[in-house]
Amino acid sequence: MKILVLNCGSSSLKYQLINMENEEVLAKGLCERIGIEGSALTHKPAGKDKYEIQTPMKDHQVAVQLVLDALMDKDHGVITDAKEIGAVGHRVLHGGQKCTQSVVVDEKIKDVIRECFPLGPLHNPANLIGIEACEKALPGTPNVAVFDTAFHQTMPKKAYMYATPYEWYEKYDIRRYGFHGTSHAFVSARAIEFAGLDPNNSKVIVCHLGNGSSLSAVLNGKCIDTSMGLTPLEGVPMGTRSGDLDPAIVQFVANKEGKTVDEMLTILNKKSGVLAISGKSSDFRDLVSGKEQGDERCALALDIFTYKVAKYIGSYITALHGVDAIAFTAGVGENSAPVREMVMSYFDYMGIKLDLEKNKEFGDDREISTPDSSVKVLVIPTNEELRIARETLELV
Ligand code: AMP
C-alpha cells in the first residue's frame, strides 16, 4: 500500500508518499506560503530532479489538490491514479487527554481536534483543515490522525500534574502533555533495537534537539517523563523559546514595560532562547562559529543550552533509576558534534565516555561512545514521516 503523509502548518504543507511494501519514499515535497502572496510547491520525486511551481494557493484545499496533481503528473509524477493512495496519515499536534493513540479520523475525532484548538492554536486548526481537504479530494480514502502528544500519554500522574490549583486540571485540562511524540517514539524504539536492548527491560533517554527541543525518559518502550508541558514552551531553552522560567518574570516585565500577557508569551516563544542570549541567531551553526571567533554571547548561549540539556538528562537518569542508552536526534542532535560533546562532558563522573572522533562523523544510526563507556550514547536520525506511515498502515 502507498501512504501519503501530510504535515500541515498554518501556511505550509509538507508531504511524503511512501510505498509501505519496502518503506521507500516515492516522492516528497512542500507547499509554502499557503494563503499568502508568493505560494510555491516544491516536489521531489525519487530518482528524478526536483521541480518548483509558483502558483497561488488560497487555502489548504488548493494545496492538497496541487500535491495530488504533482504526484500524478505525467513527467514528475510517481502514480497514475489517486486511488493508488491507500490512506493518508496526518501529523496532528494536540490530542489532549482524549486521543492517547493514533486513530482513523471520523466526526468524533474531528471534534476532539477542534476541542484542542486552545491547546495548539497555531497547529491544530491547520491540521484539521488538512484532514478536511483530503476528505474532499480523496473521498473514501481513510485519514489517520497521529498525535504529537500521544506517545507521552503513558506518563504517570506525578510527572504530568502541575502543582497548581487542582480545579485547573479538572476544569481546563491544565497538565503537562509533551510534544515531538512521534520523534520520541521512533527514536526510542530504534535506539532499543540498535543498542540490542531487551525492549521489556530498557531505560532510554531521547534528546530531540532542533529548533524546538525536548527530552524524554523512556522505560521499557513507554514514556514516563518529557520536558515540554501544556505547550511546547516548557523545558530546555530552544532556538527562540525560553524554556523553563519563573512565571513571576512575566508579571514583572509586563508591569515594567506595559505589555499584555499575550505579548509576553509571544516574546517567550519567538524572541527568547539562544537567539536572545546570543543576540545573533537561533541557528546552532551560527552559535558554534560565533564561539570559535570569540563571541562571548554565542559561547554563553551554547553553555546555557547544553547545561540545561545535561540537567534534564541527569534528572531522567534518576526518574528511570539508571540509563542504558542516550540517543541524540533532530537538526542539532544529529549534526552538532560540539553540542553533543558539551552535553556529555557532564557525565564523565559516571563513566559515560564519548569517542570524540566518532562523535565528529556524520551518517545514519551510530554509536558515539567508547566500547568501555558505562552507557551507550547514540545518534539516531529521526523519521517522523515513516513513523506516521507505519501507524497509519497498522490502523487501516
Ligand atoms: P530541526 O528543528 O530538527 O529541523 O532542526 C533545525 C536546526 O538544526 C537549525 O535551526 C540548526 O540550528 C540546527 N542544525 C542543522 N544542521 C546543523 C549543523 N550542522 N550544526 C549545528 N546545528 C545544525
Coordinates of C-alpha atoms and ligand atoms in Angstrom, one line a residue:
M1 CA 0.0 0.0 0.0
K2 CA 1.1 3.6 -0.7
I3 CA 0.5 6.0 2.1
L4 CA 0.5 9.8 1.8
V5 CA 1.9 11.5 5.0
L6 CA 0.8 15.2 5.5
N7 CA 2.1 17.7 8.0
C8 CA 0.1 20.9 7.8
G9 CA 1.3 24.1 9.4
S10 CA -0.7 27.4 9.4
S11 CA 0.7 28.4 6.0
S12 CA 2.7 25.3 4.9
L13 CA 2.1 21.7 4.0
K14 CA 4.9 19.0 3.9
Y15 CA 4.2 15.7 2.3
Q16 CA 5.7 12.3 1.5
L17 CA 4.3 9.4 -0.4
I18 CA 5.7 6.2 1.0
N19 CA 5.5 2.7 -0.5
M20 CA 4.9 0.6 2.6
E21 CA 6.0 -2.6 0.8
N22 CA 9.6 -1.5 1.2
E23 CA 9.1 1.8 3.1
E24 CA 10.6 3.6 0.2
V25 CA 9.9 7.3 -0.2
L26 CA 8.4 7.7 -3.7
A27 CA 8.1 11.5 -3.6
K28 CA 8.2 14.3 -1.1
G29 CA 7.7 18.0 -1.1
L30 CA 6.5 21.2 0.4
C31 CA 3.9 23.8 -0.2
E32 CA 4.8 27.2 1.3
R33 CA 3.1 30.5 1.8
I34 CA -0.4 29.0 1.6
G35 CA -2.9 31.8 1.8
I36 CA -0.1 34.4 1.3
E37 CA 1.2 36.0 -1.8
G38 CA 4.1 34.1 -3.5
S39 CA 2.9 30.5 -2.8
A40 CA 5.1 27.8 -4.1
L41 CA 5.2 24.0 -4.4
T42 CA 8.5 22.1 -4.4
H43 CA 8.1 18.5 -5.5
K44 CA 10.9 15.9 -5.4
P45 CA 10.2 12.5 -7.0
A46 CA 12.7 9.8 -6.0
G47 CA 15.4 9.4 -8.6
K48 CA 14.3 12.5 -10.6
D49 CA 15.1 16.2 -10.4
K50 CA 13.0 18.3 -8.0
Y51 CA 10.8 20.9 -9.6
E52 CA 9.1 24.0 -8.2
I53 CA 6.0 25.7 -9.3
Q54 CA 4.9 29.2 -8.2
T55 CA 1.1 29.4 -8.2
P56 CA -1.5 31.0 -6.0
M57 CA -2.7 28.7 -3.2
K58 CA -5.6 30.4 -1.5
D59 CA -6.1 27.6 1.1
H60 CA -5.0 24.1 2.0
Q61 CA -7.7 22.6 -0.2
V62 CA -5.9 24.1 -3.2
A63 CA -2.6 22.9 -1.9
V64 CA -3.7 19.3 -1.4
Q65 CA -5.1 19.3 -4.9
L66 CA -1.7 20.6 -6.2
V67 CA 0.1 17.9 -4.3
L68 CA -2.1 15.2 -5.8
D69 CA -1.6 16.7 -9.3
A70 CA 2.1 16.7 -8.8
L71 CA 2.1 13.1 -7.6
M72 CA 0.1 12.1 -10.8
D73 CA 1.9 14.5 -13.2
K74 CA 3.0 12.7 -16.4
D75 CA 6.6 14.0 -16.1
H76 CA 7.2 14.4 -12.4
G77 CA 4.6 12.0 -11.0
V78 CA 5.0 8.7 -9.3
I79 CA 1.4 7.3 -9.5
T80 CA -1.2 7.4 -12.3
D81 CA -4.4 7.4 -10.2
A82 CA -5.2 9.0 -6.8
K83 CA -6.8 5.6 -5.9
E84 CA -3.3 4.2 -5.6
I85 CA -3.1 6.2 -2.3
G86 CA -4.4 3.7 0.3
A87 CA -4.6 6.1 3.2
V88 CA -3.4 9.5 4.4
G89 CA -1.6 9.8 7.7
H90 CA -1.8 13.3 9.3
R91 CA 0.5 14.7 11.9
V92 CA -1.8 16.4 14.5
L93 CA -0.2 18.5 17.2
H94 CA -2.5 18.1 20.1
G95 CA -4.9 15.3 21.1
G96 CA -5.5 16.5 24.6
Q97 CA -6.5 13.8 27.1
K98 CA -8.9 12.0 24.8
C99 CA -6.6 11.0 22.0
T100 CA -4.0 8.8 23.5
Q101 CA -3.0 7.0 20.4
S102 CA -3.3 7.3 16.6
V103 CA -6.9 6.9 15.2
V104 CA -8.8 6.7 12.0
V105 CA -10.5 10.1 11.7
D106 CA -14.3 10.3 12.0
E107 CA -16.6 13.1 13.0
K108 CA -15.9 12.5 16.7
I109 CA -12.2 12.7 16.3
K110 CA -12.5 15.9 14.3
D111 CA -14.5 17.3 17.3
V112 CA -11.6 16.3 19.6
I113 CA -9.1 18.0 17.4
R114 CA -11.4 21.1 17.4
E115 CA -11.7 21.0 21.2
C116 CA -7.9 21.1 21.4
F117 CA -7.6 24.3 19.4
P118 CA -6.9 26.4 22.5
L119 CA -4.1 24.0 23.4
G120 CA -2.5 24.1 20.0
P121 CA -3.7 27.4 18.5
L122 CA -1.2 27.5 15.6
H123 CA -1.2 23.9 14.5
N124 CA -4.5 22.1 15.4
P125 CA -6.7 24.3 13.1
A126 CA -4.3 23.8 10.2
N127 CA -4.2 20.0 10.9
L128 CA -8.0 19.8 10.8
I129 CA -8.1 21.8 7.5
G130 CA -5.6 19.3 6.0
I131 CA -7.8 16.4 7.0
E132 CA -11.0 18.0 5.6
A133 CA -9.1 18.9 2.4
C134 CA -8.2 15.2 2.0
E135 CA -11.7 14.1 2.7
K136 CA -12.9 16.2 -0.2
A137 CA -10.1 15.5 -2.6
L138 CA -9.8 11.7 -1.9
P139 CA -13.4 10.6 -1.0
G140 CA -13.4 7.1 0.6
T141 CA -9.7 7.1 1.4
P142 CA -9.2 6.7 5.2
N143 CA -7.4 9.5 7.1
V144 CA -5.5 8.7 10.2
A145 CA -4.5 11.2 12.8
V146 CA -1.1 10.7 14.5
F147 CA -0.8 12.9 17.5
D148 CA 2.4 14.6 18.7
T149 CA 1.2 14.3 22.3
A150 CA 0.1 10.6 22.1
F151 CA 3.5 8.9 22.9
H152 CA 3.7 10.9 26.2
Q153 CA 0.2 9.8 27.4
T154 CA 1.8 6.9 29.4
M155 CA 3.4 9.5 31.8
P156 CA 2.3 8.8 35.3
K157 CA 0.3 11.5 37.1
K158 CA 3.2 12.5 39.3
A159 CA 5.0 13.5 36.0
Y160 CA 2.2 15.3 34.2
M161 CA 0.5 17.2 37.0
Y162 CA 1.5 20.8 37.8
A163 CA 1.4 21.9 41.4
T164 CA -1.3 24.4 40.7
P165 CA -5.0 24.5 41.9
Y166 CA -6.4 21.1 41.2
E167 CA -9.6 22.5 39.7
W168 CA -7.5 24.0 36.8
Y169 CA -6.8 20.4 35.9
E170 CA -10.4 19.4 36.3
K171 CA -11.9 22.4 34.5
Y172 CA -9.4 23.2 31.9
D173 CA -7.2 20.1 31.4
I174 CA -4.2 22.0 32.6
R175 CA -1.4 19.4 32.8
R176 CA 1.8 18.5 31.0
Y177 CA 1.3 16.8 27.6
G178 CA 4.7 16.9 25.9
F179 CA 5.4 17.2 22.1
H180 CA 7.6 15.7 19.4
G181 CA 6.0 12.4 20.4
T182 CA 6.3 10.8 17.0
S183 CA 10.0 11.5 17.0
H184 CA 10.5 10.3 20.6
A185 CA 8.6 7.1 19.8
F186 CA 10.5 6.5 16.6
V187 CA 14.0 7.2 18.1
S188 CA 13.5 5.4 21.4
A189 CA 12.3 2.2 19.5
R190 CA 15.2 2.4 17.1
A191 CA 17.7 3.0 20.0
I192 CA 16.4 -0.1 21.8
E193 CA 16.9 -2.1 18.6
F194 CA 20.2 -0.6 17.6
A195 CA 21.7 -1.0 21.1
G196 CA 20.5 -4.6 21.3
L197 CA 18.5 -3.9 24.5
D198 CA 15.6 -6.0 25.8
P199 CA 12.5 -3.9 24.9
N200 CA 10.9 -5.0 28.2
N201 CA 13.9 -4.1 30.3
S202 CA 15.3 -0.9 28.9
K203 CA 16.0 2.6 30.0
V204 CA 16.4 5.2 27.2
I205 CA 16.7 8.9 27.2
V206 CA 15.9 10.7 23.9
C207 CA 17.3 14.2 23.3
H208 CA 15.4 15.7 20.4
L209 CA 17.4 18.9 19.9
G210 CA 16.4 21.0 16.9
N211 CA 14.9 24.5 16.6
G212 CA 12.4 23.2 19.1
S213 CA 13.9 20.8 21.7
S214 CA 12.6 18.3 24.1
L215 CA 13.8 15.3 26.0
S216 CA 12.0 12.1 27.1
A217 CA 12.6 9.4 29.6
V218 CA 11.5 6.0 28.1
L219 CA 11.2 3.0 30.4
N220 CA 10.6 -0.4 28.6
G221 CA 9.5 1.5 25.5
K222 CA 7.0 3.7 27.3
C223 CA 7.4 7.4 28.0
I224 CA 7.5 8.2 31.7
D225 CA 8.5 11.9 31.5
T226 CA 9.2 14.6 29.0
S227 CA 10.4 18.1 29.1
M228 CA 7.7 20.1 27.2
G229 CA 4.5 20.8 29.1
L230 CA 1.0 22.2 28.4
T231 CA 2.6 23.9 25.4
P232 CA 6.0 23.5 23.7
L233 CA 7.3 26.4 25.7
E234 CA 8.4 24.4 28.8
G235 CA 11.7 22.6 29.1
V236 CA 15.2 23.4 27.8
P237 CA 15.9 26.7 26.1
M238 CA 15.4 26.4 22.3
G239 CA 16.1 28.4 19.2
T240 CA 13.6 31.1 20.1
R241 CA 11.7 29.7 23.1
S242 CA 12.8 30.4 26.7
G243 CA 12.1 27.0 28.1
D244 CA 11.5 26.8 31.9
L245 CA 11.4 30.1 33.9
D246 CA 9.9 31.6 37.0
P247 CA 6.4 32.8 35.9
A248 CA 6.9 35.9 38.1
I249 CA 9.1 37.2 35.3
V250 CA 6.0 37.6 33.1
Q251 CA 4.3 39.8 35.7
F252 CA 7.5 41.8 36.5
V253 CA 8.4 42.7 32.9
A254 CA 4.7 43.1 31.8
N255 CA 4.3 45.8 34.6
K256 CA 7.6 47.5 33.8
E257 CA 7.0 47.7 30.0
G258 CA 3.2 47.9 29.9
K259 CA 2.9 44.7 28.0
T260 CA -0.1 42.3 27.9
V261 CA 0.3 38.6 28.9
D262 CA -0.2 37.7 25.2
E263 CA 2.6 40.0 24.2
M264 CA 4.9 38.5 26.9
L265 CA 4.1 35.0 25.6
T266 CA 5.0 36.0 22.1
I267 CA 8.4 37.2 23.3
L268 CA 9.0 34.0 25.3
N269 CA 8.1 31.9 22.3
K270 CA 9.6 33.8 19.4
K271 CA 12.3 36.2 20.8
S272 CA 13.9 34.3 23.6
G273 CA 16.1 31.1 23.8
V274 CA 19.6 31.0 22.3
L275 CA 18.5 33.8 19.8
A276 CA 18.1 36.2 22.8
I277 CA 21.2 35.1 24.7
S278 CA 23.5 35.3 21.7
G279 CA 21.8 38.4 20.3
K280 CA 22.7 36.9 16.9
S281 CA 21.0 33.8 15.7
S282 CA 18.7 30.9 16.6
D283 CA 20.8 28.6 14.4
F284 CA 23.3 26.5 16.3
R285 CA 25.7 26.6 13.3
D286 CA 26.0 30.3 13.8
L287 CA 26.5 29.9 17.6
V288 CA 29.3 27.4 17.1
S289 CA 31.1 29.6 14.6
G290 CA 30.5 32.7 16.7
K291 CA 32.0 31.0 19.7
E292 CA 35.0 29.9 17.6
Q293 CA 35.5 33.5 16.6
G294 CA 35.5 34.6 20.2
D295 CA 31.9 35.9 20.5
E296 CA 31.2 35.6 24.3
R297 CA 27.4 35.7 24.0
C298 CA 27.3 32.8 21.4
A299 CA 29.5 30.9 23.8
L300 CA 27.2 31.7 26.7
A301 CA 24.1 30.6 24.6
L302 CA 25.8 27.2 24.0
D303 CA 26.8 26.9 27.7
I304 CA 23.3 27.6 28.9
F305 CA 21.7 25.3 26.4
T306 CA 24.0 22.3 27.0
Y307 CA 23.9 22.8 30.8
K308 CA 20.2 22.7 30.8
V309 CA 20.0 19.6 28.5
A310 CA 22.6 17.9 30.8
K311 CA 20.4 18.8 33.9
Y312 CA 17.4 17.2 32.2
I313 CA 19.4 14.1 31.3
G314 CA 20.6 13.9 35.0
S315 CA 17.0 14.2 36.3
Y316 CA 15.8 11.5 33.8
I317 CA 18.6 9.1 34.9
T318 CA 17.0 9.5 38.4
A319 CA 13.5 9.1 37.1
L320 CA 14.5 5.9 35.3
H321 CA 16.7 4.6 38.2
G322 CA 19.6 4.4 35.7
V323 CA 20.0 4.5 31.9
D324 CA 21.1 2.1 29.2
A325 CA 21.3 4.4 26.2
I326 CA 21.1 8.1 25.5
A327 CA 20.0 9.0 21.9
F328 CA 20.5 12.3 20.2
T329 CA 18.3 13.3 17.3
A330 CA 16.8 16.2 15.2
G331 CA 18.7 19.1 13.5
V332 CA 21.1 19.9 16.3
G333 CA 21.3 16.4 17.9
E334 CA 22.1 14.7 14.6
N335 CA 24.5 17.3 13.3
S336 CA 26.3 19.2 16.0
A337 CA 29.3 17.3 17.4
P338 CA 30.3 20.3 19.7
V339 CA 26.8 20.4 21.3
R340 CA 26.9 16.6 21.9
E341 CA 30.4 16.8 23.4
M342 CA 29.5 19.7 25.7
V343 CA 26.3 17.9 26.9
M344 CA 28.0 14.6 27.5
S345 CA 31.0 16.2 29.3
Y346 CA 28.8 16.5 32.4
F347 CA 28.6 12.7 32.7
D348 CA 32.3 11.6 32.9
Y349 CA 31.7 11.2 36.7
M350 CA 29.6 8.1 35.9
G351 CA 31.8 6.6 33.3
I352 CA 30.0 7.7 30.2
K353 CA 32.7 8.2 27.6
L354 CA 32.3 9.7 24.2
D355 CA 34.6 8.6 21.3
L356 CA 35.5 12.1 20.2
E357 CA 36.4 11.0 16.7
K358 CA 33.3 9.0 16.1
N359 CA 31.3 11.9 17.5
K360 CA 32.5 14.1 14.6
E361 CA 31.3 11.6 11.9
F362 CA 28.0 12.1 10.0
G363 CA 25.8 9.3 8.8
D364 CA 22.9 7.0 9.8
D365 CA 22.3 5.4 13.1
R366 CA 25.6 5.3 15.0
E367 CA 27.2 4.8 18.4
I368 CA 29.4 7.6 19.5
S369 CA 30.5 6.3 22.9
T370 CA 33.6 4.2 23.5
P371 CA 33.3 0.4 24.0
D372 CA 34.1 0.8 27.7
S373 CA 31.5 3.6 28.3
S374 CA 29.1 2.7 31.1
V375 CA 26.1 3.9 28.9
K376 CA 25.7 3.7 25.1
V377 CA 25.5 7.2 23.5
L378 CA 23.8 7.1 20.1
V379 CA 22.9 9.3 17.2
I380 CA 19.6 8.2 15.6
P381 CA 18.3 10.4 12.8
T382 CA 14.6 10.9 13.4
N383 CA 12.0 10.0 10.8
E384 CA 8.6 11.2 11.9
E385 CA 7.0 10.6 8.4
L386 CA 7.9 7.0 8.4
R387 CA 6.5 6.5 11.9
I388 CA 3.3 8.2 10.9
A389 CA 3.1 6.0 7.8
R390 CA 3.7 2.8 9.9
E391 CA 1.0 3.8 12.4
T392 CA -1.4 4.6 9.5
L393 CA -0.8 1.3 7.9
E394 CA -1.4 -0.5 11.1
L395 CA -4.8 1.1 11.5
V396 CA -6.1 0.7 8.0
Ligands
AMP1 P1 15.0 20.8 13.2 O1 14.1 21.7 14.0 O2 15.1 19.5 13.8 O3 14.7 20.9 11.8 O4 16.5 21.5 13.4 C1 16.8 22.7 12.8 C2 18.1 23.3 13.5 O5 19.1 22.3 13.4 C3 18.6 24.5 12.8 O6 18.0 25.7 13.3 C4 20.1 24.5 13.2 O7 20.2 25.2 14.4 C5 20.4 23.0 13.5 N1 21.4 22.5 12.6 C6 21.2 21.9 11.4 N2 22.4 21.5 10.9 C7 23.3 21.8 11.9 C8 24.8 21.6 12.0 N3 25.5 21.0 11.0 N4 25.4 22.0 13.1 C9 24.6 22.6 14.1 N5 23.3 22.8 14.1 C10 22.7 22.4 13.0

